[in-house]
PDB file of C-alpha atoms in Angstrom:
ATOM      1  CA  UNK A   1      12.285  -0.948   6.435  1.00 55.00           C
ATOM      2  CA  UNK A   2      13.928   2.139   7.889  1.00 67.00           C
ATOM      3  CA  UNK A   3      12.966   5.584   6.596  1.00 81.00           C
ATOM      4  CA  UNK A   4      14.834   6.272   3.107  1.00 87.00           C
ATOM      5  CA  UNK A   5      17.758   8.645   3.011  1.00 90.00           C
ATOM      6  CA  UNK A   6      15.484  10.828   0.672  1.00 91.00           C
ATOM      7  CA  UNK A   7      12.719  11.023   3.255  1.00 92.00           C
ATOM      8  CA  UNK A   8      14.895  11.241   6.044  1.00 92.00           C
ATOM      9  CA  UNK A   9      16.555  14.569   4.536  1.00 93.00           C
ATOM     10  CA  UNK A  10      13.180  16.031   3.667  1.00 92.00           C
ATOM     11  CA  UNK A  11      12.018  15.545   7.341  1.00 94.00           C
ATOM     12  CA  UNK A  12      15.050  17.162   8.664  1.00 95.00           C
ATOM     13  CA  UNK A  13      14.277  20.382   6.461  1.00 95.00           C
ATOM     14  CA  UNK A  14      10.446  20.613   7.206  1.00 95.00           C
ATOM     15  CA  UNK A  15       9.911  18.636  10.447  1.00 95.00           C
ATOM     16  CA  UNK A  16       6.610  16.991  10.932  1.00 96.00           C
ATOM     17  CA  UNK A  17       4.803  19.232   8.252  1.00 96.00           C
ATOM     18  CA  UNK A  18       2.546  17.661   5.679  1.00 97.00           C
ATOM     19  CA  UNK A  19       4.404  15.996   2.722  1.00 96.00           C
ATOM     20  CA  UNK A  20       2.594  14.627  -0.362  1.00 97.00           C
ATOM     21  CA  UNK A  21       4.064  11.393  -1.427  1.00 97.00           C
ATOM     22  CA  UNK A  22       3.800   9.005  -4.079  1.00 97.00           C
ATOM     23  CA  UNK A  23       3.293   5.260  -3.393  1.00 97.00           C
ATOM     24  CA  UNK A  24       2.828   2.215  -4.991  1.00 97.00           C
ATOM     25  CA  UNK A  25       0.933  -1.077  -3.760  1.00 98.00           C
ATOM     26  CA  UNK A  26       0.025  -4.553  -5.016  1.00 98.00           C
ATOM     27  CA  UNK A  27      -2.846  -6.886  -4.570  1.00 98.00           C
ATOM     28  CA  UNK A  28      -1.915 -10.517  -4.456  1.00 98.00           C
ATOM     29  CA  UNK A  29      -4.447 -13.425  -4.034  1.00 98.00           C
ATOM     30  CA  UNK A  30      -4.371 -16.918  -3.067  1.00 97.00           C
ATOM     31  CA  UNK A  31      -5.941 -19.917  -4.603  1.00 96.00           C
ATOM     32  CA  UNK A  32      -9.173 -19.047  -2.594  1.00 97.00           C
ATOM     33  CA  UNK A  33      -9.430 -15.567  -3.966  1.00 97.00           C
ATOM     34  CA  UNK A  34      -8.190 -14.061  -0.600  1.00 98.00           C
ATOM     35  CA  UNK A  35      -6.137 -10.784  -0.473  1.00 98.00           C
ATOM     36  CA  UNK A  36      -2.546 -10.796   1.139  1.00 98.00           C
ATOM     37  CA  UNK A  37      -2.464  -8.153   3.608  1.00 98.00           C
ATOM     38  CA  UNK A  38       0.282  -7.239   5.969  1.00 98.00           C
ATOM     39  CA  UNK A  39       0.118  -5.910   9.501  1.00 97.00           C
ATOM     40  CA  UNK A  40       1.880  -2.513   9.601  1.00 94.00           C
ATOM     41  CA  UNK A  41       3.940  -2.208  12.828  1.00 91.00           C
ATOM     42  CA  UNK A  42       3.622   1.502  13.319  1.00 86.00           C
ATOM     43  CA  UNK A  43      -0.156   1.806  12.741  1.00 87.00           C
ATOM     44  CA  UNK A  44      -1.028  -1.721  13.848  1.00 93.00           C
ATOM     45  CA  UNK A  45      -3.311  -2.025  10.683  1.00 96.00           C
ATOM     46  CA  UNK A  46      -3.589  -4.125   7.918  1.00 98.00           C
ATOM     47  CA  UNK A  47      -2.387  -2.964   4.608  1.00 97.00           C
ATOM     48  CA  UNK A  48      -1.342  -4.011   1.022  1.00 98.00           C
ATOM     49  CA  UNK A  49       2.235  -4.496   0.573  1.00 98.00           C
ATOM     50  CA  UNK A  50       3.664  -1.269  -0.722  1.00 97.00           C
ATOM     51  CA  UNK A  51       5.448   1.788  -0.165  1.00 95.00           C
ATOM     52  CA  UNK A  52       7.081   4.996  -1.343  1.00 95.00           C
ATOM     53  CA  UNK A  53       8.189   5.537  -4.821  1.00 96.00           C
ATOM     54  CA  UNK A  54      11.816   6.788  -4.435  1.00 95.00           C
ATOM     55  CA  UNK A  55      13.005   9.803  -6.814  1.00 95.00           C
ATOM     56  CA  UNK A  56      13.466   8.456 -10.281  1.00 93.00           C
ATOM     57  CA  UNK A  57      12.152   5.021  -9.317  1.00 94.00           C
ATOM     58  CA  UNK A  58       9.202   3.681 -11.831  1.00 95.00           C
ATOM     59  CA  UNK A  59       5.863   3.027  -9.874  1.00 96.00           C
ATOM     60  CA  UNK A  60       5.965  -0.425 -11.194  1.00 96.00           C
ATOM     61  CA  UNK A  61       9.433  -0.991  -9.729  1.00 96.00           C
ATOM     62  CA  UNK A  62       8.684   0.449  -6.278  1.00 96.00           C
ATOM     63  CA  UNK A  63       5.595  -2.031  -6.223  1.00 97.00           C
ATOM     64  CA  UNK A  64       7.979  -4.887  -6.669  1.00 97.00           C
ATOM     65  CA  UNK A  65      10.544  -3.827  -4.546  1.00 96.00           C
ATOM     66  CA  UNK A  66       8.250  -3.216  -1.760  1.00 97.00           C
ATOM     67  CA  UNK A  67       6.607  -6.344  -2.198  1.00 97.00           C
ATOM     68  CA  UNK A  68       9.846  -8.387  -1.786  1.00 97.00           C
ATOM     69  CA  UNK A  69      10.997  -6.384   1.077  1.00 96.00           C
ATOM     70  CA  UNK A  70       7.730  -6.603   3.200  1.00 97.00           C
ATOM     71  CA  UNK A  71       6.968 -10.306   2.248  1.00 98.00           C
ATOM     72  CA  UNK A  72       9.775 -11.928   0.809  1.00 97.00           C
ATOM     73  CA  UNK A  73       7.695 -12.702  -2.373  1.00 98.00           C
ATOM     74  CA  UNK A  74       9.028 -12.148  -5.938  1.00 97.00           C
ATOM     75  CA  UNK A  75       6.075 -10.936  -8.215  1.00 97.00           C
ATOM     76  CA  UNK A  76       5.086  -9.896 -11.364  1.00 96.00           C
ATOM     77  CA  UNK A  77       2.677  -7.156 -12.052  1.00 96.00           C
ATOM     78  CA  UNK A  78      -0.441  -7.826 -14.249  1.00 95.00           C
ATOM     79  CA  UNK A  79      -2.418  -4.692 -14.309  1.00 94.00           C
ATOM     80  CA  UNK A  80      -3.317  -1.602 -12.581  1.00 96.00           C
ATOM     81  CA  UNK A  81      -6.405  -1.683  -9.959  1.00 96.00           C
ATOM     82  CA  UNK A  82      -6.411   2.199  -9.924  1.00 95.00           C
ATOM     83  CA  UNK A  83      -4.929   5.505  -8.530  1.00 95.00           C
ATOM     84  CA  UNK A  84      -6.033   6.552  -5.144  1.00 95.00           C
ATOM     85  CA  UNK A  85      -5.541   9.710  -2.910  1.00 95.00           C
ATOM     86  CA  UNK A  86      -7.821  11.921  -0.724  1.00 94.00           C
ATOM     87  CA  UNK A  87      -8.636  12.426   3.140  1.00 95.00           C
ATOM     88  CA  UNK A  88      -8.661   8.739   3.825  1.00 94.00           C
ATOM     89  CA  UNK A  89      -4.971   8.524   2.479  1.00 94.00           C
ATOM     90  CA  UNK A  90      -3.592  11.286   4.996  1.00 96.00           C
ATOM     91  CA  UNK A  91      -1.908   9.863   7.804  1.00 92.00           C
ATOM     92  CA  UNK A  92      -0.327  11.177  11.035  1.00 92.00           C
ATOM     93  CA  UNK A  93       2.351   8.779  12.463  1.00 88.00           C
ATOM     94  CA  UNK A  94       3.218   8.102  16.186  1.00 87.00           C
ATOM     95  CA  UNK A  95       6.190  10.377  15.664  1.00 91.00           C
ATOM     96  CA  UNK A  96       4.108  13.387  14.552  1.00 94.00           C
ATOM     97  CA  UNK A  97       4.843  13.030  10.896  1.00 94.00           C
ATOM     98  CA  UNK A  98       2.039  14.034   8.684  1.00 96.00           C
ATOM     99  CA  UNK A  99       1.672  12.365   5.108  1.00 95.00           C
ATOM    100  CA  UNK A 100      -0.710  12.708   2.477  1.00 97.00           C
ATOM    101  CA  UNK A 101      -0.405   9.634   0.127  1.00 96.00           C
ATOM    102  CA  UNK A 102      -1.109   9.347  -3.764  1.00 97.00           C
ATOM    103  CA  UNK A 103      -1.076   5.160  -4.519  1.00 96.00           C
ATOM    104  CA  UNK A 104      -1.060   3.518  -7.395  1.00 97.00           C
ATOM    105  CA  UNK A 105      -2.334   0.121  -6.920  1.00 97.00           C
ATOM    106  CA  UNK A 106      -1.312  -2.681  -9.407  1.00 97.00           C
ATOM    107  CA  UNK A 107      -2.582  -6.107  -9.690  1.00 97.00           C
ATOM    108  CA  UNK A 108      -0.006  -8.789  -9.449  1.00 97.00           C
ATOM    109  CA  UNK A 109       0.883 -12.592  -9.030  1.00 97.00           C
ATOM    110  CA  UNK A 110       3.350 -14.527  -7.146  1.00 98.00           C
ATOM    111  CA  UNK A 111       6.123 -16.025  -9.048  1.00 97.00           C
ATOM    112  CA  UNK A 112       8.549 -16.990  -6.289  1.00 97.00           C
ATOM    113  CA  UNK A 113       9.965 -16.633  -2.883  1.00 97.00           C
ATOM    114  CA  UNK A 114       8.581 -17.729   0.421  1.00 95.00           C
ATOM    115  CA  UNK A 115       6.193 -15.655   2.304  1.00 96.00           C
ATOM    116  CA  UNK A 116       7.443 -13.873   5.530  1.00 96.00           C
ATOM    117  CA  UNK A 117       6.918 -10.409   7.188  1.00 97.00           C
ATOM    118  CA  UNK A 118       9.954  -8.541   7.244  1.00 95.00           C
ATOM    119  CA  UNK A 119       9.550  -8.140  10.863  1.00 92.00           C
ATOM    120  CA  UNK A 120      10.314  -4.445  11.216  1.00 92.00           C
ATOM    121  CA  UNK A 121       7.596  -2.550   9.070  1.00 92.00           C
ATOM    122  CA  UNK A 122       5.171  -5.605   8.531  1.00 96.00           C
ATOM    123  CA  UNK A 123       4.776  -7.983  11.559  1.00 97.00           C
ATOM    124  CA  UNK A 124       2.440 -10.277  10.105  1.00 98.00           C
ATOM    125  CA  UNK A 125       1.190 -11.845   6.623  1.00 98.00           C
ATOM    126  CA  UNK A 126      -2.393 -13.000   6.371  1.00 98.00           C
ATOM    127  CA  UNK A 127      -4.914 -13.586   3.565  1.00 98.00           C
ATOM    128  CA  UNK A 128      -8.445 -12.299   3.911  1.00 98.00           C
ATOM    129  CA  UNK A 129     -11.544 -12.642   2.013  1.00 98.00           C
ATOM    130  CA  UNK A 130     -13.357  -9.245   1.027  1.00 96.00           C
ATOM    131  CA  UNK A 131     -15.956 -10.018   4.157  1.00 96.00           C
ATOM    132  CA  UNK A 132     -12.840 -10.676   6.521  1.00 98.00           C
ATOM    133  CA  UNK A 133     -11.085  -7.302   5.677  1.00 97.00           C
ATOM    134  CA  UNK A 134     -14.119  -5.294   6.835  1.00 94.00           C
ATOM    135  CA  UNK A 135     -13.819  -6.875  10.394  1.00 96.00           C
ATOM    136  CA  UNK A 136     -10.130  -6.219  11.051  1.00 97.00           C
ATOM    137  CA  UNK A 137      -8.295  -2.701  11.471  1.00 97.00           C
ATOM    138  CA  UNK A 138      -7.242  -1.892   8.051  1.00 97.00           C
ATOM    139  CA  UNK A 139      -6.223   1.127   5.687  1.00 94.00           C
ATOM    140  CA  UNK A 140      -9.547   3.309   5.640  1.00 93.00           C
ATOM    141  CA  UNK A 141      -9.124   3.674   1.740  1.00 94.00           C
ATOM    142  CA  UNK A 142      -9.429   0.018   1.163  1.00 96.00           C
ATOM    143  CA  UNK A 143     -13.160   0.004   2.059  1.00 95.00           C
ATOM    144  CA  UNK A 144     -13.701   2.301  -1.243  1.00 91.00           C
ATOM    145  CA  UNK A 145     -11.629   0.201  -3.274  1.00 94.00           C
ATOM    146  CA  UNK A 146     -12.738  -3.317  -2.297  1.00 95.00           C
ATOM    147  CA  UNK A 147     -15.054  -4.074  -5.359  1.00 93.00           C
ATOM    148  CA  UNK A 148     -12.364  -2.878  -7.794  1.00 93.00           C
ATOM    149  CA  UNK A 149      -9.616  -5.068  -5.845  1.00 96.00           C
ATOM    150  CA  UNK A 150     -11.612  -8.172  -5.975  1.00 97.00           C
ATOM    151  CA  UNK A 151     -12.923  -7.887  -9.561  1.00 94.00           C
ATOM    152  CA  UNK A 152     -10.046  -8.929 -11.605  1.00 89.00           C
ATOM    153  CA  UNK A 153     -11.694  -7.848 -14.614  1.00 88.00           C
ATOM    154  CA  UNK A 154     -12.524  -4.006 -13.473  1.00 86.00           C
ATOM    155  CA  UNK A 155     -10.761  -1.661 -15.625  1.00 86.00           C
ATOM    156  CA  UNK A 156      -8.371   0.699 -13.847  1.00 88.00           C
ATOM    157  CA  UNK A 157     -10.319   2.971 -11.785  1.00 79.00           C
ATOM    158  CA  UNK A 158      -9.716   6.548 -10.219  1.00 77.00           C
ATOM    159  CA  UNK A 159     -11.464   8.627  -7.967  1.00 74.00           C
ATOM    160  CA  UNK A 160     -13.782  10.905  -9.902  1.00 78.00           C
ATOM    161  CA  UNK A 161     -12.963  14.672  -9.841  1.00 77.00           C
ATOM    162  CA  UNK A 162     -14.700  16.834  -7.365  1.00 78.00           C
ATOM    163  CA  UNK A 163     -13.198  20.023  -8.241  1.00 75.00           C
ATOM    164  CA  UNK A 164     -15.289  22.572 -10.261  1.00 79.00           C
ATOM    165  CA  UNK A 165     -14.601  26.525 -10.622  1.00 86.00           C
TER     166      UNK A 165
END
């Protein structure tokens, strides 16, 4: 998907400077308990289906919409894996844009559609076991979340506070 009008207007005002951006993603598994990842066209790494939460959009709606746009799959959300941010979610894009994402990651299940990458943002879709993920280029933050992602009974997680006065 091309850049949203909202983000394009922000970038016209501030250029490539750092933006803090809310995002939503979803974990989807096949019958062998392998995680669906998409190969991101801009960064050439494997990522969860997901993307920006637009102004006024519910995070859950963003996760469902992004999954549909990127994978052709209709999903329903079943829970929250966790909320993630920090240095591993700071991205400098090829065009120079700098973004720091705060991501809400949902659990979901497929209820319809046919899997196919959008061909623009996502070039390929593939299921991976937790062991396979560590051997392919992937979003850095996923390493710290793998145990949460692959444990369906885990409580929603957030990164503990490191700030103190």
